[in-house]
Amino acid sequence: MKKIGILTGGGDCPGLNAVIRAVVKSASVKYNFEVIGIEDGFDGLVLPNKTHVLTPWGIRGILPVGGTILGTSTRANPFEYKVIQDGVHEVIDVSRDIMRNAESLGLEGLIVIGGDGTLRIAYELYNMGCPTVGVPKTIDNDIPATDVTFGFNTAVQVATDALDRLHTTAESHHRVMVVEVMGRYVGWIALETGISGGADVILIPEIPFSVDKVCDKINSRKKSGSRSSIVVVAEGAKPIGGEVTVISGAERGGRAERLGGIGSKVGAEIEKCIDMEVRVTVLGHLQRGGTPNAFDRLLSTRFGVTAVDLIANKRFGEMVCLKGQRVESVSLKEVIKEQKTVPTEEGLVKTAESIGICFGR
Ligand code: F6P
């Protein structure tokens, strides 16, 4: 029986378990492959006793469950792996160990579910001879070559539900509500949430903003009788000539840069130039946890099935992707080149501006 491995790397998102389930089911139903679950991202191929067989019976009930039954890690980069040797922290390359361990497990294919960082590792391992296939995940929707990643739709729904709730309390108290959403260096979550949730201002990394323009918008709404305003701020948004607001910097062999805090900054700046109270809400990991919606369950299932097909057809070094209505595949090489940012002069930004939403420009 052919054996294939599966792991989830990077931050979690709704729909990971739905992919795992689809992989295990289609591997069994369509190909009679055995699936080996690798725990905690690439850690599972470095450290001992972190793999187990996944059977269709064993994955019952996980379709609607958030997170990942395999666990994940945002720090387990085999090319920059943090270890403690003789009491000293060091960063070493353990990629050869990964290759050896994958081989000794008898893996004839390795499905790597992850965001940009994890997919880059999958590509580098592929170049070393590891039979990897990528599945793109992230609530940020910043992976190129796929129209959308699973997890994004659910995150937008969660944030839109939050906006619906904030509208009513904002209206009661004649307040401005600033809502900080995730998305790292791209504004997809903020943009789609802002439009779907009826925001008045949306601030995204792709369009550096002027606080004066934001205040003009809120003041003109007040003059025309609006009792409240909603401002959606992407965590990566920055003022014209300014920098992204960070909680902590990146560490080699460790965590990535952590963004956060721009919501409070914007709230404080706005309060100086308008005669209304301002309150700030940071949605944070609420956008990432919990059950995937129907769209994401469907996309995850389609991605999982296609990933197994790629392995069966020995199409290694590729990533599954959505193009229009079709699930296809693309070379991982194309994926790791850049991030998918929001186009600022077309599409949804223009739609938003056509209905009066201000981007602070
Ligand atoms: O990439 C997904 C994401 O949720 C980003 O939107 C956010 O900046 C980051 O991960 C948060 O990471 P962590 O869970 O490590 O704080």
PDB file of C-alpha atoms and ligand atoms in Angstrom, residues 10-13 74-75 115-116 137-142 181-186 189 235-236 247 255-260 284-285 287-288, ligand 1:
ATOM      1  CA  GLY A  10       1.945  28.081  10.123  1.00  0.00           C
ATOM      2  CA  GLY A  11      -1.049  29.743  11.790  1.00  0.00           C
ATOM      3  CA  ASP A  12      -4.232  27.687  11.837  1.00  0.00           C
ATOM      4  CA  CYS A  13      -7.460  28.648  10.067  1.00  0.00           C
ATOM      5  CA  THR A  74       4.739  28.799  13.234  1.00  0.00           C
ATOM      6  CA  ARG A  75       8.361  28.222  14.257  1.00  0.00           C
ATOM      7  CA  GLY A 115       0.561  29.764   4.058  1.00  0.00           C
ATOM      8  CA  ASP A 116       3.399  31.524   2.248  1.00  0.00           C
ATOM      9  CA  LYS A 137      -4.441  28.072   3.595  1.00  0.00           C
ATOM     10  CA  THR A 138      -4.695  31.412   5.340  1.00  0.00           C
ATOM     11  CA  ILE A 139      -7.359  33.783   6.535  1.00  0.00           C
ATOM     12  CA  ASP A 140      -5.256  36.597   5.001  1.00  0.00           C
ATOM     13  CA  ASN A 141      -5.908  35.465   1.385  1.00  0.00           C
ATOM     14  CA  ASP A 142      -2.454  36.710   0.391  1.00  0.00           C
ATOM     15  CA  VAL A 181      -8.947  43.145  11.757  1.00  0.00           C
ATOM     16  CA  MET A 182      -6.150  40.719  10.829  1.00  0.00           C
ATOM     17  CA  GLY A 183      -4.613  40.228   7.385  1.00  0.00           C
ATOM     18  CA  ARG A 184      -0.918  40.846   7.925  1.00  0.00           C
ATOM     19  CA  TYR A 185       0.505  42.957   5.048  1.00  0.00           C
ATOM     20  CA  VAL A 186      -2.615  42.822   2.837  1.00  0.00           C
ATOM     21  CA  ILE A 189     -10.135  40.874   5.221  1.00  0.00           C
ATOM     22  CA  GLU A 235      -3.630  45.453  11.160  1.00  0.00           C
ATOM     23  CA  GLY A 236      -1.080  46.240   8.444  1.00  0.00           C
ATOM     24  CA  ILE A 247       3.932  44.357  18.626  1.00  0.00           C
ATOM     25  CA  ARG A 255       8.362  33.850  15.233  1.00  0.00           C
ATOM     26  CA  ALA A 256       7.469  36.216  12.409  1.00  0.00           C
ATOM     27  CA  GLU A 257       6.886  39.914  12.964  1.00  0.00           C
ATOM     28  CA  ARG A 258       3.681  40.415  14.998  1.00  0.00           C
ATOM     29  CA  LEU A 259       1.443  43.223  13.820  1.00  0.00           C
ATOM     30  CA  GLY A 260      -1.107  45.022  15.962  1.00  0.00           C
ATOM     31  CA  GLY A 284      -7.803  39.194  16.813  1.00  0.00           C
ATOM     32  CA  HIS A 285      -7.889  35.412  16.840  1.00  0.00           C
ATOM     33  CA  GLN A 287     -11.291  35.536  13.132  1.00  0.00           C
ATOM     34  CA  ARG A 288      -9.179  32.377  13.018  1.00  0.00           C
TER      35      ARG A 288
HETATM   36  O1  F6P B   1      -1.464  34.837   8.912  1.00  0.00           O
HETATM   37  C1  F6P B   1      -2.605  34.662   9.678  1.00  0.00           C
HETATM   38  C2  F6P B   1      -2.586  35.582  10.873  1.00  0.00           C
HETATM   39  O2  F6P B   1      -3.761  35.382  11.615  1.00  0.00           O
HETATM   40  C3  F6P B   1      -2.406  37.067  10.538  1.00  0.00           C
HETATM   41  O3  F6P B   1      -3.578  37.660  10.064  1.00  0.00           O
HETATM   42  C4  F6P B   1      -1.902  37.591  11.849  1.00  0.00           C
HETATM   43  O4  F6P B   1      -1.117  38.750  11.677  1.00  0.00           O
HETATM   44  C5  F6P B   1      -1.070  36.471  12.358  1.00  0.00           C
HETATM   45  O5  F6P B   1      -1.491  35.283  11.712  1.00  0.00           O
HETATM   46  C6  F6P B   1      -1.128  36.274  13.839  1.00  0.00           C
HETATM   47  O6  F6P B   1      -0.207  35.296  14.179  1.00  0.00           O
HETATM   48  P1  F6P B   1      -0.098  34.662  15.628  1.00  0.00           P
HETATM   49  O7  F6P B   1      -1.243  33.698  15.786  1.00  0.00           O
HETATM   50  O8  F6P B   1       1.212  33.981  15.600  1.00  0.00           O
HETATM   51  O9  F6P B   1      -0.191  35.776  16.614  1.00  0.00           O
END
